[in-house]
GROMACS .gro file of C-alpha atoms in nm:
model
  482
    1MET     CA    1   0.010   0.000  -0.003
    2ASP     CA    2   0.151   0.332  -0.098
    3ALA     CA    3   0.172   0.630   0.142
    4SER     CA    4  -0.112   0.826  -0.014
    5ALA     CA    5  -0.344   0.525   0.020
    6ASP     CA    6  -0.236   0.471   0.386
    7GLU     CA    7  -0.337   0.829   0.456
    8PHE     CA    8  -0.695   0.725   0.430
    9MET     CA    9  -0.664   0.431   0.668
   10ARG     CA   10  -0.614   0.652   0.964
   11TYR     CA   11  -0.835   0.914   1.131
   12ARG     CA   12  -0.761   1.272   1.023
   13SER     CA   13  -0.890   1.566   1.203
   14PRO     CA   14  -1.138   1.754   0.971
   15LEU     CA   15  -1.011   2.073   1.126
   16VAL     CA   16  -0.702   2.038   0.924
   17SER     CA   17  -0.803   1.805   0.637
   18ARG     CA   18  -1.116   1.991   0.543
   19TYR     CA   19  -1.126   2.344   0.685
   20ALA     CA   20  -0.826   2.521   0.838
   21SER     CA   21  -0.603   2.780   0.660
   22LYS     CA   22  -0.250   2.684   0.562
   23GLU     CA   23  -0.106   2.942   0.778
   24MET     CA   24  -0.296   2.827   1.104
   25ALA     CA   25  -0.235   2.456   1.024
   26TYR     CA   26   0.137   2.537   0.989
   27ASN     CA   27   0.140   2.735   1.318
   28PHE     CA   28   0.054   2.421   1.524
   29SER     CA   29   0.258   2.182   1.293
   30ASP     CA   30   0.535   1.955   1.416
   31ARG     CA   31   0.766   2.152   1.169
   32LYS     CA   32   0.703   2.486   1.341
   33LYS     CA   33   0.704   2.327   1.687
   34PHE     CA   34   1.048   2.158   1.657
   35THR     CA   35   1.220   2.419   1.455
   36THR     CA   36   1.115   2.654   1.726
   37TRP     CA   37   1.270   2.424   1.994
   38ARG     CA   38   1.602   2.451   1.789
   39LYS     CA   39   1.575   2.831   1.761
   40LEU     CA   40   1.527   2.845   2.143
   41TRP     CA   41   1.836   2.628   2.202
   42ILE     CA   42   2.037   2.853   1.972
   43TYR     CA   43   1.908   3.167   2.156
   44LEU     CA   44   2.004   3.009   2.481
   45ALA     CA   45   2.351   2.920   2.363
   46LYS     CA   46   2.414   3.265   2.223
   47ALA     CA   47   2.310   3.440   2.542
   48GLU     CA   48   2.503   3.198   2.760
   49LYS     CA   49   2.810   3.258   2.538
   50ALA     CA   50   2.758   3.643   2.551
   51LEU     CA   51   2.751   3.628   2.939
   52GLY     CA   52   3.086   3.439   2.955
   53LEU     CA   53   3.009   3.061   2.940
   54PRO     CA   54   3.261   2.858   2.747
   55ILE     CA   55   3.058   2.825   2.431
   56THR     CA   56   3.239   2.888   2.102
   57ASP     CA   57   3.139   3.065   1.780
   58ALA     CA   58   3.188   2.738   1.591
   59GLN     CA   59   2.929   2.563   1.823
   60VAL     CA   60   2.677   2.835   1.776
   61ALA     CA   61   2.730   2.836   1.397
   62GLU     CA   62   2.701   2.452   1.379
   63MET     CA   63   2.354   2.476   1.557
   64GLU     CA   64   2.237   2.766   1.334
   65SER     CA   65   2.338   2.557   1.022
   66HIS     CA   66   2.115   2.270   1.123
   67ALA     CA   67   1.825   2.476   1.265
   68ASP     CA   68   1.573   2.347   1.011
   69ASP     CA   69   1.707   2.004   0.889
   70ILE     CA   70   1.517   1.785   1.141
   71ASP     CA   71   1.529   1.414   1.106
   72PHE     CA   72   1.183   1.335   1.222
   73ALA     CA   73   1.219   0.962   1.186
   74MET     CA   74   1.527   0.966   1.415
   75ALA     CA   75   1.352   1.176   1.666
   76ALA     CA   76   1.051   0.929   1.662
   77GLU     CA   77   1.292   0.640   1.724
   78GLU     CA   78   1.462   0.828   2.007
   79GLU     CA   79   1.132   0.910   2.170
   80LYS     CA   80   1.028   0.536   2.155
   81LYS     CA   81   1.350   0.454   2.347
   82LEU     CA   82   1.365   0.745   2.587
   83ARG     CA   83   0.991   0.811   2.642
   84HIS     CA   84   1.078   1.165   2.641
   85ASP     CA   85   1.006   1.402   2.353
   86VAL     CA   86   1.240   1.685   2.452
   87MET     CA   87   1.542   1.457   2.513
   88ALA     CA   88   1.458   1.270   2.183
   89HIS     CA   89   1.497   1.603   2.003
   90VAL     CA   90   1.806   1.703   2.205
   91HIS     CA   91   1.974   1.373   2.085
   92THR     CA   92   1.862   1.424   1.733
   93PHE     CA   93   1.987   1.784   1.726
   94ALA     CA   94   2.315   1.669   1.889
   95HIS     CA   95   2.354   1.401   1.623
   96CYS     CA   96   2.385   1.661   1.342
   97CYS     CA   97   2.572   1.909   1.559
   98PRO     CA   98   2.844   1.685   1.741
   99ALA     CA   99   3.062   1.975   1.828
  100ALA     CA  100   2.783   2.167   1.986
  101ALA     CA  101   2.624   1.843   2.157
  102PRO     CA  102   2.778   1.925   2.493
  103ILE     CA  103   2.606   2.272   2.529
  104ILE     CA  104   2.276   2.203   2.377
  105HIS     CA  105   1.988   2.258   2.639
  106LEU     CA  106   2.260   2.375   2.893
  107GLY     CA  107   2.087   2.457   3.229
  108ALA     CA  108   1.738   2.423   3.079
  109THR     CA  109   1.432   2.213   3.166
  110SER     CA  110   1.200   2.056   2.911
  111CYS     CA  111   0.958   2.347   2.965
  112TYR     CA  112   1.222   2.592   2.841
  113VAL     CA  113   1.148   2.472   2.482
  114GLY     CA  114   0.803   2.329   2.545
  115ASP     CA  115   0.621   2.610   2.727
  116ASN     CA  116   0.810   2.895   2.538
  117THR     CA  117   0.718   2.736   2.214
  118ASP     CA  118   0.357   2.710   2.315
  119LEU     CA  119   0.359   3.080   2.404
  120ILE     CA  120   0.511   3.163   2.059
  121MET     CA  121   0.236   2.958   1.894
  122LEU     CA  122  -0.035   3.127   2.106
  123ARG     CA  123   0.098   3.472   2.021
  124ASP     CA  124   0.139   3.394   1.642
  125GLY     CA  125  -0.208   3.228   1.640
  126PHE     CA  126  -0.351   3.556   1.761
  127ASP     CA  127  -0.156   3.739   1.497
  128ILE     CA  128  -0.328   3.514   1.226
  129LEU     CA  129  -0.679   3.555   1.378
  130LEU     CA  130  -0.686   3.937   1.443
  131PRO     CA  131  -0.656   4.050   1.066
  132LYS     CA  132  -0.920   3.780   0.978
  133LEU     CA  133  -1.165   3.925   1.249
  134ALA     CA  134  -1.084   4.281   1.130
  135ARG     CA  135  -1.182   4.173   0.764
  136VAL     CA  136  -1.522   4.020   0.896
  137ILE     CA  137  -1.587   4.352   1.085
  138ASP     CA  138  -1.495   4.552   0.768
  139ARG     CA  139  -1.744   4.351   0.546
  140LEU     CA  140  -2.017   4.372   0.794
  141ALA     CA  141  -1.946   4.755   0.829
  142ILE     CA  142  -1.986   4.802   0.458
  143PHE     CA  143  -2.305   4.592   0.470
  144SER     CA  144  -2.439   4.802   0.759
  145GLU     CA  145  -2.376   5.125   0.598
  146LYS     CA  146  -2.539   5.012   0.263
  147TYR     CA  147  -2.862   4.899   0.439
  148ALA     CA  148  -2.866   5.162   0.719
  149HIS     CA  149  -3.190   5.307   0.590
  150LEU     CA  150  -3.372   4.987   0.477
  151PRO     CA  151  -3.659   4.915   0.713
  152THR     CA  152  -3.721   4.557   0.840
  153LEU     CA  153  -3.926   4.387   1.105
  154GLY     CA  154  -3.763   4.370   1.429
  155PHE     CA  155  -3.817   4.049   1.639
  156THR     CA  156  -3.838   4.004   2.008
  157HIS     CA  157  -3.908   3.638   2.126
  158TYR     CA  158  -3.890   3.566   1.756
  159GLN     CA  159  -4.223   3.752   1.720
  160PRO     CA  160  -4.267   4.062   1.502
  161ALA     CA  161  -4.180   4.371   1.698
  162GLN     CA  162  -4.111   4.736   1.611
  163LEU     CA  163  -3.932   4.817   1.294
  164THR     CA  164  -3.548   4.842   1.278
  165THR     CA  165  -3.324   4.848   0.975
  166VAL     CA  166  -3.119   4.589   0.815
  167GLY     CA  167  -2.811   4.787   0.868
  168LYS     CA  168  -2.894   4.855   1.238
  169ARG     CA  169  -2.941   4.481   1.303
  170ALA     CA  170  -2.602   4.412   1.144
  171CYS     CA  171  -2.447   4.669   1.391
  172LEU     CA  172  -2.571   4.438   1.677
  173TRP     CA  173  -2.351   4.172   1.526
  174LEU     CA  174  -2.075   4.430   1.477
  175GLN     CA  175  -2.091   4.535   1.846
  176ASP     CA  176  -2.023   4.181   1.961
  177LEU     CA  177  -1.733   4.135   1.713
  178THR     CA  178  -1.566   4.465   1.814
  179MET     CA  179  -1.585   4.354   2.172
  180ASP     CA  180  -1.419   4.034   2.060
  181MET     CA  181  -1.155   4.230   1.876
  182ARG     CA  182  -1.061   4.416   2.186
  183ASN     CA  183  -1.058   4.091   2.393
  184LEU     CA  184  -0.824   3.912   2.142
  185GLN     CA  185  -0.599   4.219   2.119
  186ARG     CA  186  -0.585   4.227   2.506
  187ALA     CA  187  -0.520   3.865   2.547
  188ARG     CA  188  -0.243   3.866   2.268
  189GLU     CA  189  -0.061   4.161   2.442
  190ASP     CA  190  -0.087   4.005   2.780
  191ILE     CA  191   0.107   3.696   2.673
  192ARG     CA  192   0.455   3.693   2.806
  193PHE     CA  193   0.751   3.471   2.761
  194ARG     CA  194   0.838   3.201   3.010
  195GLY     CA  195   1.203   3.262   2.967
  196VAL     CA  196   1.482   3.063   3.149
  197LYS     CA  197   1.352   2.959   3.484
  198GLY     CA  198   1.483   2.618   3.545
  199THR     CA  199   1.312   2.298   3.680
  200THR     CA  200   1.081   2.463   3.936
  201GLY     CA  201   1.099   2.827   3.835
  202THR     CA  202   1.374   2.928   4.066
  203GLN     CA  203   1.651   2.967   3.806
  204ALA     CA  204   1.885   2.760   4.040
  205SER     CA  205   2.068   2.570   3.749
  206PHE     CA  206   2.148   2.906   3.583
  207LEU     CA  207   2.267   3.056   3.906
  208GLN     CA  208   2.504   2.763   3.948
  209LEU     CA  209   2.620   2.798   3.588
  210PHE     CA  210   2.709   3.173   3.648
  211GLN     CA  211   2.864   3.096   3.992
  212GLY     CA  212   2.602   3.281   4.194
  213ASP     CA  213   2.585   3.599   3.972
  214HIS     CA  214   2.223   3.696   3.995
  215GLY     CA  215   2.274   3.982   3.752
  216LYS     CA  216   2.398   3.739   3.477
  217VAL     CA  217   2.094   3.516   3.530
  218GLU     CA  218   1.858   3.808   3.490
  219ASP     CA  219   2.045   3.930   3.182
  220LEU     CA  220   2.022   3.569   3.037
  221ASP     CA  221   1.641   3.568   3.095
  222ARG     CA  222   1.613   3.921   2.937
  223MET     CA  223   1.838   3.844   2.639
  224VAL     CA  224   1.662   3.523   2.551
  225THR     CA  225   1.318   3.695   2.585
  226ASP     CA  226   1.426   3.963   2.354
  227MET     CA  227   1.563   3.719   2.088
  228ALA     CA  228   1.223   3.542   2.098
  229GLY     CA  229   1.041   3.860   2.013
  230PHE     CA  230   0.873   3.924   2.356
  231LYS     CA  231   0.870   4.246   2.541
  232LYS     CA  232   0.834   4.088   2.882
  233ALA     CA  233   0.882   3.753   3.055
  234TYR     CA  234   0.686   3.616   3.358
  235LEU     CA  235   0.866   3.716   3.665
  236VAL     CA  236   0.750   3.406   3.862
  237THR     CA  237   0.664   3.059   3.721
  238GLY     CA  238   0.663   2.707   3.849
  239GLN     CA  239   0.811   2.450   3.616
  240THR     CA  240   0.547   2.575   3.362
  241TYR     CA  241   0.399   2.920   3.301
  242SER     CA  242   0.067   2.942   3.478
  243ARG     CA  243  -0.199   2.754   3.298
  244LYS     CA  244  -0.431   3.054   3.371
  245VAL     CA  245  -0.269   3.198   3.048
  246ASP     CA  246  -0.427   2.909   2.855
  247VAL     CA  247  -0.765   2.987   3.022
  248ASP     CA  248  -0.732   3.350   2.923
  249CYS     CA  249  -0.655   3.274   2.561
  250LEU     CA  250  -0.919   3.017   2.507
  251THR     CA  251  -1.187   3.213   2.701
  252VAL     CA  252  -1.163   3.500   2.448
  253LEU     CA  253  -1.173   3.249   2.168
  254ALA     CA  254  -1.483   3.085   2.317
  255SER     CA  255  -1.643   3.426   2.347
  256LEU     CA  256  -1.574   3.493   1.970
  257GLY     CA  257  -1.733   3.154   1.910
  258ALA     CA  258  -2.047   3.276   2.095
  259SER     CA  259  -2.071   3.585   1.884
  260ILE     CA  260  -2.035   3.398   1.559
  261HIS     CA  261  -2.294   3.150   1.657
  262LYS     CA  262  -2.536   3.406   1.739
  263ILE     CA  263  -2.479   3.606   1.399
  264CYS     CA  264  -2.506   3.285   1.206
  265THR     CA  265  -2.809   3.170   1.381
  266ASP     CA  266  -2.967   3.507   1.289
  267ILE     CA  267  -2.865   3.462   0.929
  268ARG     CA  268  -3.025   3.120   0.936
  269LEU     CA  269  -3.351   3.250   1.066
  270LEU     CA  270  -3.369   3.530   0.813
  271ALA     CA  271  -3.284   3.269   0.544
  272ASN     CA  272  -3.604   3.087   0.655
  273LEU     CA  273  -3.800   3.404   0.604
  274LYS     CA  274  -3.617   3.449   0.269
  275GLU     CA  275  -3.507   3.810   0.370
  276ILE     CA  276  -3.136   3.734   0.360
  277GLU     CA  277  -2.934   3.447   0.221
  278GLU     CA  278  -2.572   3.358   0.235
  279PRO     CA  279  -2.387   3.301  -0.090
  280PHE     CA  280  -2.500   3.008  -0.302
  281GLU     CA  281  -2.279   2.879  -0.576
  282LYS     CA  282  -2.400   2.811  -0.924
  283GLU     CA  283  -2.357   2.433  -0.911
  284GLN     CA  284  -2.404   2.397  -0.519
  285ILE     CA  285  -2.663   2.132  -0.416
  286GLY     CA  286  -2.875   2.216  -0.122
  287SER     CA  287  -3.034   1.872  -0.065
  288SER     CA  288  -2.975   1.531  -0.224
  289ALA     CA  289  -3.361   1.474  -0.215
  290MET     CA  290  -3.498   1.823  -0.265
  291PRO     CA  291  -3.337   1.992  -0.553
  292TYR     CA  292  -3.506   2.333  -0.492
  293LYS     CA  293  -3.346   2.395  -0.140
  294ARG     CA  294  -3.088   2.660  -0.070
  295ASN     CA  295  -2.973   2.564   0.274
  296PRO     CA  296  -2.757   2.805   0.479
  297MET     CA  297  -2.474   2.545   0.503
  298ARG     CA  298  -2.192   2.800   0.563
  299ALA     CA  299  -2.383   2.952   0.858
  300GLU     CA  300  -2.466   2.611   0.981
  301ARG     CA  301  -2.098   2.512   0.974
  302CYS     CA  302  -2.012   2.815   1.175
  303CYS     CA  303  -2.260   2.728   1.436
  304SER     CA  304  -2.153   2.367   1.453
  305LEU     CA  305  -1.771   2.458   1.490
  306ALA     CA  306  -1.858   2.743   1.726
  307ARG     CA  307  -2.020   2.502   1.960
  308HIS     CA  308  -1.687   2.307   1.970
  309LEU     CA  309  -1.492   2.631   2.014
  310MET     CA  310  -1.715   2.722   2.310
  311ALA     CA  311  -1.687   2.361   2.464
  312LEU     CA  312  -1.298   2.356   2.446
  313VAL     CA  313  -1.261   2.625   2.722
  314SER     CA  314  -1.361   2.385   2.971
  315ASP     CA  315  -1.024   2.201   2.911
  316PRO     CA  316  -0.779   2.471   3.016
  317LEU     CA  317  -1.020   2.560   3.308
  318GLN     CA  318  -1.000   2.218   3.440
  319THR     CA  319  -0.624   2.183   3.375
  320CYS     CA  320  -0.558   2.508   3.554
  321ALA     CA  321  -0.753   2.393   3.849
  322VAL     CA  322  -0.570   2.068   3.891
  323GLN     CA  323  -0.206   2.164   3.859
  324TRP     CA  324  -0.050   2.068   4.184
  325LEU     CA  325   0.211   2.289   4.337
  326GLU     CA  326   0.491   2.359   4.076
  327ARG     CA  327   0.352   2.143   3.814
  328THR     CA  328   0.192   1.797   3.724
  329LEU     CA  329   0.213   1.637   3.376
  330ASP     CA  330  -0.156   1.576   3.342
  331ASP     CA  331  -0.175   1.900   3.153
  332SER     CA  332   0.033   1.780   2.855
  333ALA     CA  333  -0.170   1.551   2.656
  334ASN     CA  334  -0.489   1.767   2.705
  335ARG     CA  335  -0.306   2.085   2.590
  336ARG     CA  336  -0.175   1.917   2.271
  337ILE     CA  337  -0.541   1.894   2.170
  338SER     CA  338  -0.726   2.184   2.327
  339LEU     CA  339  -0.479   2.468   2.232
  340PRO     CA  340  -0.426   2.390   1.871
  341GLU     CA  341  -0.810   2.299   1.816
  342SER     CA  342  -0.925   2.628   1.963
  343PHE     CA  343  -0.717   2.836   1.736
  344LEU     CA  344  -0.783   2.603   1.431
  345THR     CA  345  -1.161   2.629   1.499
  346ALA     CA  346  -1.151   3.009   1.545
  347ASP     CA  347  -0.960   3.045   1.222
  348ILE     CA  348  -1.216   2.828   1.030
  349ILE     CA  349  -1.526   3.006   1.145
  350LEU     CA  350  -1.373   3.351   1.083
  351SER     CA  351  -1.280   3.242   0.732
  352THR     CA  352  -1.628   3.107   0.669
  353LEU     CA  353  -1.785   3.406   0.821
  354GLN     CA  354  -1.581   3.642   0.593
  355ASN     CA  355  -1.710   3.445   0.292
  356ILE     CA  356  -2.070   3.477   0.416
  357THR     CA  357  -2.035   3.850   0.490
  358GLU     CA  358  -1.870   3.913   0.143
  359GLY     CA  359  -2.172   3.761  -0.037
  360LEU     CA  360  -2.489   3.833   0.177
  361VAL     CA  361  -2.796   3.871  -0.036
  362VAL     CA  362  -3.072   4.093   0.080
  363TYR     CA  363  -3.429   4.060  -0.073
  364PRO     CA  364  -3.591   4.398  -0.016
  365LYS     CA  365  -3.927   4.309  -0.166
  366VAL     CA  366  -3.966   4.018   0.056
  367ILE     CA  367  -3.874   4.234   0.362
  368GLU     CA  368  -4.136   4.495   0.237
  369ARG     CA  369  -4.402   4.223   0.211
  370HIS     CA  370  -4.335   4.111   0.565
  371ILE     CA  371  -4.360   4.476   0.686
  372ARG     CA  372  -4.693   4.522   0.504
  373HIS     CA  373  -4.826   4.210   0.666
  374GLU     CA  374  -4.737   4.333   1.019
  375LEU     CA  375  -4.740   4.707   0.997
  376PRO     CA  376  -5.109   4.771   1.031
  377PHE     CA  377  -5.094   4.636   1.384
  378MET     CA  378  -4.790   4.831   1.456
  379ALA     CA  379  -4.940   5.149   1.315
  380THR     CA  380  -5.235   5.162   1.552
  381GLU     CA  381  -5.064   5.409   1.792
  382ASN     CA  382  -5.002   5.637   1.494
  383ILE     CA  383  -5.351   5.623   1.384
  384ILE     CA  384  -5.482   5.704   1.733
  385MET     CA  385  -5.239   5.991   1.761
  386GLY     CA  386  -5.356   6.120   1.413
  387MET     CA  387  -5.720   6.089   1.533
  388VAL     CA  388  -5.651   6.284   1.841
  389LYS     CA  389  -5.483   6.568   1.643
  390ALA     CA  390  -5.786   6.575   1.423
  391GLY     CA  391  -6.005   6.639   1.726
  392GLY     CA  392  -6.098   6.278   1.829
  393ASN     CA  393  -6.123   6.124   2.174
  394ARG     CA  394  -5.826   5.899   2.250
  395GLN     CA  395  -6.032   5.638   2.445
  396ASP     CA  396  -6.298   5.615   2.192
  397CYS     CA  397  -6.041   5.564   1.914
  398HIS     CA  398  -5.850   5.312   2.113
  399GLU     CA  399  -6.170   5.104   2.152
  400LYS     CA  400  -6.242   5.124   1.785
  401ILE     CA  401  -5.893   5.015   1.686
  402ARG     CA  402  -5.901   4.736   1.944
  403VAL     CA  403  -6.217   4.591   1.787
  404LEU     CA  404  -6.105   4.621   1.432
  405SER     CA  405  -5.757   4.478   1.525
  406GLN     CA  406  -5.924   4.167   1.675
  407GLU     CA  407  -6.131   4.117   1.371
  408ALA     CA  408  -5.833   4.148   1.137
  409ALA     CA  409  -5.625   3.909   1.357
  410ALA     CA  410  -5.904   3.654   1.329
  411VAL     CA  411  -5.876   3.668   0.961
  412VAL     CA  412  -5.506   3.618   0.961
  413LYS     CA  413  -5.498   3.358   1.227
  414GLN     CA  414  -5.818   3.163   1.173
  415GLU     CA  415  -5.882   3.187   0.801
  416GLY     CA  416  -5.531   3.218   0.671
  417GLY     CA  417  -5.616   3.552   0.511
  418ASP     CA  418  -5.410   3.874   0.471
  419ASN     CA  419  -5.408   4.131   0.738
  420ASP     CA  420  -5.709   4.361   0.634
  421LEU     CA  421  -5.690   4.599   0.922
  422LEU     CA  422  -5.624   4.907   0.697
  423ALA     CA  423  -5.924   4.818   0.478
  424ARG     CA  424  -6.151   4.795   0.795
  425VAL     CA  425  -6.010   5.139   0.908
  426LYS     CA  426  -6.084   5.296   0.569
  427ALA     CA  427  -6.430   5.159   0.561
  428ASP     CA  428  -6.525   5.296   0.907
  429SER     CA  429  -6.657   5.650   0.877
  430TYR     CA  430  -6.519   5.727   1.221
  431PHE     CA  431  -6.164   5.751   1.072
  432ALA     CA  432  -6.277   5.980   0.785
  433PRO     CA  433  -6.076   6.273   0.922
  434ILE     CA  434  -5.747   6.096   0.875
  435LEU     CA  435  -5.797   5.899   0.561
  436GLY     CA  436  -5.585   6.136   0.359
  437GLU     CA  437  -5.297   6.093   0.612
  438LEU     CA  438  -5.305   5.711   0.621
  439ASP     CA  439  -5.017   5.656   0.358
  440ALA     CA  440  -4.786   5.896   0.564
  441LEU     CA  441  -4.889   5.732   0.892
  442LEU     CA  442  -4.801   5.393   0.753
  443ASP     CA  443  -4.462   5.482   0.589
  444PRO     CA  444  -4.222   5.230   0.718
  445LYS     CA  445  -3.940   5.490   0.747
  446THR     CA  446  -4.147   5.667   1.018
  447PHE     CA  447  -4.117   5.355   1.245
  448ILE     CA  448  -3.737   5.300   1.245
  449GLY     CA  449  -3.658   5.584   1.489
  450ARG     CA  450  -3.285   5.675   1.492
  451ALA     CA  451  -3.169   5.353   1.348
  452PRO     CA  452  -2.980   5.516   1.053
  453GLN     CA  453  -2.819   5.772   1.268
  454GLN     CA  454  -2.724   5.504   1.518
  455VAL     CA  455  -2.554   5.315   1.239
  456THR     CA  456  -2.366   5.618   1.116
  457ARG     CA  457  -2.244   5.718   1.464
  458PHE     CA  458  -2.151   5.354   1.572
  459LEU     CA  459  -1.945   5.297   1.256
  460ALA     CA  460  -1.762   5.621   1.298
  461GLU     CA  461  -1.693   5.591   1.665
  462GLU     CA  462  -1.662   5.232   1.738
  463VAL     CA  463  -1.594   5.030   1.421
  464HIS     CA  464  -1.358   5.241   1.191
  465PRO     CA  465  -1.097   5.328   1.470
  466ILE     CA  466  -1.061   4.951   1.574
  467LEU     CA  467  -0.993   4.870   1.210
  468GLU     CA  468  -0.720   5.132   1.164
  469PRO     CA  469  -0.430   4.907   1.249
  470TYR     CA  470  -0.539   4.645   0.984
  471LYS     CA  471  -0.588   4.884   0.701
  472GLY     CA  472  -0.327   4.721   0.496
  473LYS     CA  473  -0.457   4.373   0.550
  474MET     CA  474  -0.817   4.412   0.428
  475ASP     CA  475  -0.770   4.265   0.080
  476GLY     CA  476  -0.832   3.908   0.001
  477LYS     CA  477  -1.163   3.761  -0.074
  478ILE     CA  478  -1.235   3.421   0.078
  479GLU     CA  479  -1.336   3.141  -0.155
  480LEU     CA  480  -1.415   2.818   0.041
  481GLU     CA  481  -1.288   2.500  -0.105
  482LEU     CA  482  -1.552   2.305   0.078
   0.00000   0.00000   0.00000
């Protein structure tokens, strides 16, 4: 059996095989992980040499020349023998760097490469997600502005309520996403480097290497942190950085998942009403049995994966809670799954939502028909006010409207007919004083309040400023392969 056929004999995570972007899949790949380990060993050796340890330029150069040529088969064999992934890669690196072998991983513990690499991946993962979230916000902002004045039925309890506009409703989605943007930015900026802390976080091994020179140990920590691209390192750690950091990162991603689930649920509900649809490809099939169907499969995918993203946050919460004293290893296997899957899932639903928002289709005539169906009931207050202005009695008018509304509701609910309240009002001589004003009283634009103005101000004050740092990253339309 050839290798390509063997690929289909084993489970493959659909997060990578079907959905994830190349950049996010690479961010959590073995190639990225283990080349980062080697970079960290090189940083450590360079800093130790600069601070006076007997490490030569030739040893550093040898390590640098083999930073990327990892023999994964050898590493796997070493791990089988040693039952230790870090030492397996120390031996593999040492095999191709015989001169540097004595100083690789000098003074360090496994978490020097393991935890610091995880922090780099978390940081880089946020750097992949943030521009994608910015693009979704940008597309929805364009949509909101375009439809800021288009009246549509509002819904509370999923029952028709006072009118809003299509653009204003999209601003509700945008508000959640701008909160997510700030949350992701804050979580990304809060990530620090673990640095060089030793087996239980005391830096004892490095203090011994530098013969009790505390200043050199602090310099070492700072130098390696700088080389890894971090502004700060955690001042105190156990063997690992606090697993509270994982909680923080995955919490903001779970919150993003909740936002996207809500947005895509709204789109699915509106698709059922035929008011709004997600993009639908020319040859796309909605149902194998019902060829007329146009199912909102992209929005459904987002909801499906968003549930997974929201559920994943329970893993770091429980892991953080059960870490004993300076560290226990029951975090490791769980984190290998929960950290990458959270970022992969967030990446997928953002890409899918971008595709949706770039091709949302609005059907104004359907929206208008739904408004016409419900507006007579909503206009009763306007009719009463019009009659009072014309000299009528508010209580008498209210009773007239109440009776006619109940009769019209019976036609709609019991007979399946159209809402004929306006016809009943026009036929009742009591309302003769305002018959000429009915069209103006029933103009949908008089029922949307300050929705358009709210859209304009919200986009100007809340949305456009948050997009400013990503101006150069707005290009790129998403075409989904699946």
